[in-house]
Short mmCIF file of C-alpha atoms in Angstrom, two decimals:
data_model
loop_
_atom_site.label_atom_id
_atom_site.label_comp_id
_atom_site.label_asym_id
_atom_site.label_seq_id
_atom_site.Cartn_x
_atom_site.Cartn_y
_atom_site.Cartn_z
CA MET A 753 0.06 0.03 0.09
CA ASN A 754 1.17 3.33 -0.78
CA LEU A 755 1.59 5.68 2.10
CA GLU A 756 0.73 8.75 0.07
CA ILE A 757 -2.67 7.13 -1.01
CA LEU A 758 -3.42 6.64 2.72
CA LYS A 759 -2.45 10.30 3.68
CA ILE A 760 -4.80 11.51 0.85
CA ALA A 761 -7.59 9.15 2.13
CA SER A 762 -7.27 10.36 5.74
CA ASP A 763 -8.12 13.99 4.60
CA THR A 764 -11.81 13.81 5.14
CA THR A 765 -12.49 17.42 4.91
CA ASN A 766 -15.43 16.89 2.55
CA ASN A 767 -16.67 13.52 4.09
CA LYS A 768 -19.85 14.88 5.33
CA LYS A 769 -23.57 14.95 4.45
CA LEU A 770 -24.63 18.06 2.48
CA HIS A 771 -28.08 18.77 3.44
CA ASN A 772 -28.59 21.89 1.11
CA CYS A 773 -27.27 20.17 -1.89
CA THR A 774 -28.73 20.73 -5.34
CA HIS A 775 -27.68 17.39 -6.93
CA LYS A 776 -26.91 14.03 -5.44
CA SER A 777 -26.45 10.55 -6.34
CA LYS A 778 -25.56 7.11 -4.95
CA TYR A 779 -23.31 4.54 -6.77
CA LYS A 780 -22.52 1.08 -5.89
CA ASN A 781 -19.50 -0.93 -7.35
CA PRO A 782 -21.32 -4.14 -8.11
CA ILE A 783 -17.91 -6.04 -8.27
CA CYS A 784 -16.52 -5.23 -4.81
CA GLY A 785 -19.61 -3.67 -2.97
CA ASP A 786 -18.06 -0.20 -2.40
CA GLU A 787 -20.63 2.37 -2.14
CA MET A 788 -20.46 6.30 -2.62
CA GLU A 789 -22.75 8.89 -2.10
CA VAL A 790 -22.07 12.32 -3.58
CA GLY A 791 -23.98 15.74 -3.05
CA VAL A 792 -22.84 18.92 -4.79
CA LYS A 793 -24.14 22.48 -4.31
CA ILE A 794 -24.34 24.19 -7.86
CA SER A 795 -25.24 27.79 -8.63
CA LYS A 796 -24.74 29.59 -11.83
CA ASP A 797 -23.10 26.40 -13.29
CA GLN A 798 -20.37 26.44 -10.68
CA ILE A 799 -19.86 23.88 -7.78
CA LEU A 800 -19.85 25.80 -4.59
CA ASP A 801 -19.65 22.76 -2.21
CA PHE A 802 -18.99 19.08 -2.54
CA SER A 803 -19.80 16.35 -0.04
CA TYR A 804 -19.28 12.66 -0.09
CA TRP A 805 -20.07 9.54 2.20
CA CYS A 806 -18.70 6.16 1.38
CA LYS A 807 -18.32 2.68 2.65
CA SER A 808 -15.44 1.73 0.67
CA CYS A 809 -11.69 0.83 0.29
CA ILE A 810 -8.85 3.31 0.91
CA TYR A 811 -8.45 3.99 -2.90
CA CYS A 812 -11.99 4.91 -3.37
CA GLN A 813 -11.68 7.31 -0.31
CA ALA A 814 -8.50 8.88 -1.61
CA SER A 815 -10.07 9.38 -4.91
CA ALA A 816 -13.21 10.95 -3.32
CA SER A 817 -11.20 13.25 -1.27
CA VAL A 818 -9.04 14.54 -4.15
CA LEU A 819 -12.15 15.02 -6.49
CA SER A 820 -14.20 16.80 -4.00
CA LYS A 821 -11.31 19.34 -3.15
CA PHE A 822 -10.56 19.68 -6.92
CA SER A 823 -14.20 20.30 -7.90
CA ILE A 824 -15.18 23.05 -5.41
CA ASN A 825 -15.41 26.43 -7.42
CA LYS A 826 -14.85 24.83 -10.72
CA ASN A 827 -17.49 25.12 -13.66
CA VAL A 828 -19.53 22.03 -14.22
CA ASN A 829 -18.51 21.77 -17.89
CA SER A 830 -14.86 21.71 -16.97
CA ILE A 831 -15.61 18.98 -14.28
CA ASN A 832 -17.46 16.93 -16.84
CA LYS A 833 -14.46 17.13 -19.14
CA VAL A 834 -12.24 15.98 -16.11
CA ILE A 835 -14.54 13.05 -15.68
CA GLY A 836 -14.44 12.17 -19.37
CA PHE A 837 -10.62 12.10 -19.11
CA PHE A 838 -10.43 9.92 -16.36
CA ASN A 839 -13.11 7.44 -17.65
CA VAL A 840 -10.75 6.46 -20.33
CA PHE A 841 -7.44 6.85 -18.61
CA PHE A 842 -6.77 3.36 -17.98
CA GLU A 843 -7.81 2.18 -21.31
CA ASN A 844 -5.27 4.40 -23.20
CA ASN A 845 -1.39 3.62 -22.76
CA ASN A 846 -0.22 6.99 -24.11
CA VAL A 847 -2.26 9.47 -22.06
CA LYS A 848 -0.35 12.64 -21.11
CA PHE A 849 -1.24 13.97 -17.72
CA PRO A 850 -2.48 17.53 -18.00
CA LYS A 851 -0.68 20.01 -15.40
CA ASN A 852 -4.03 20.91 -13.91
CA LEU A 853 -4.84 17.35 -12.84
CA LYS A 854 -1.37 16.56 -11.22
CA LYS A 855 -3.20 16.13 -8.01
CA PHE A 856 -4.68 12.89 -9.37
CA LYS A 857 -1.55 11.47 -10.64
CA ILE A 858 -0.73 9.37 -7.39
CA LEU A 859 -4.14 7.39 -8.01
CA PHE A 860 -4.15 7.54 -11.83
CA SER A 861 -1.12 5.33 -12.33
CA LYS A 862 -0.95 2.21 -14.29
CA LYS A 863 0.24 0.39 -11.28
CA ASN A 864 -3.17 1.08 -9.88
CA LEU A 865 -4.84 -0.62 -12.92
CA ALA A 866 -6.25 -3.46 -10.59
CA ARG A 867 -8.14 -0.86 -8.40
CA LYS A 868 -9.45 1.42 -11.33
CA ASP A 869 -13.06 0.45 -10.50
CA CYS A 870 -12.45 1.65 -6.96
CA ILE A 871 -10.62 4.85 -8.20
CA LEU A 872 -13.35 5.70 -10.59
CA LEU A 873 -16.37 5.16 -8.41
CA PRO A 874 -16.50 8.87 -7.00
CA PHE A 875 -16.13 10.11 -10.62
CA LYS A 876 -19.15 7.86 -11.64
CA ALA A 877 -21.17 9.08 -8.59
CA LEU A 878 -20.35 12.70 -9.42
CA SER A 879 -21.22 12.17 -13.10
CA LYS A 880 -24.70 10.73 -12.26
CA ALA A 881 -25.26 13.58 -9.59
CA LEU A 882 -24.44 16.27 -12.20
CA LYS A 883 -26.93 14.76 -14.64
CA SER A 884 -29.75 14.77 -12.05
#
């Protein structure tokens, strides 16, 4: 286990229930049973707050922590592009990591390929929430 991933997962700043959210969703990984609930508050196409709650492995928790911090104060369209980038990351061998996404690099590594469903779970939950 990478200690840096453990450190990221232990940052639970946004691991909370957001009661005034405008968009929310629940997502469950049918393979391993990890569960993720995401709530976001959006105004004028900008994410103002982000919360997550999960019953999951450390990879999923770390991914949710980084995604939540990254998404706050970002435009919904730009977050949808980030979600799209990471949804195909593990399928493409020649992906160049954009500078603005370096915070995700520790998770999105080919050495974590076996954990890709865990790492992508928060992205899938957020994508579902943004469509609601």
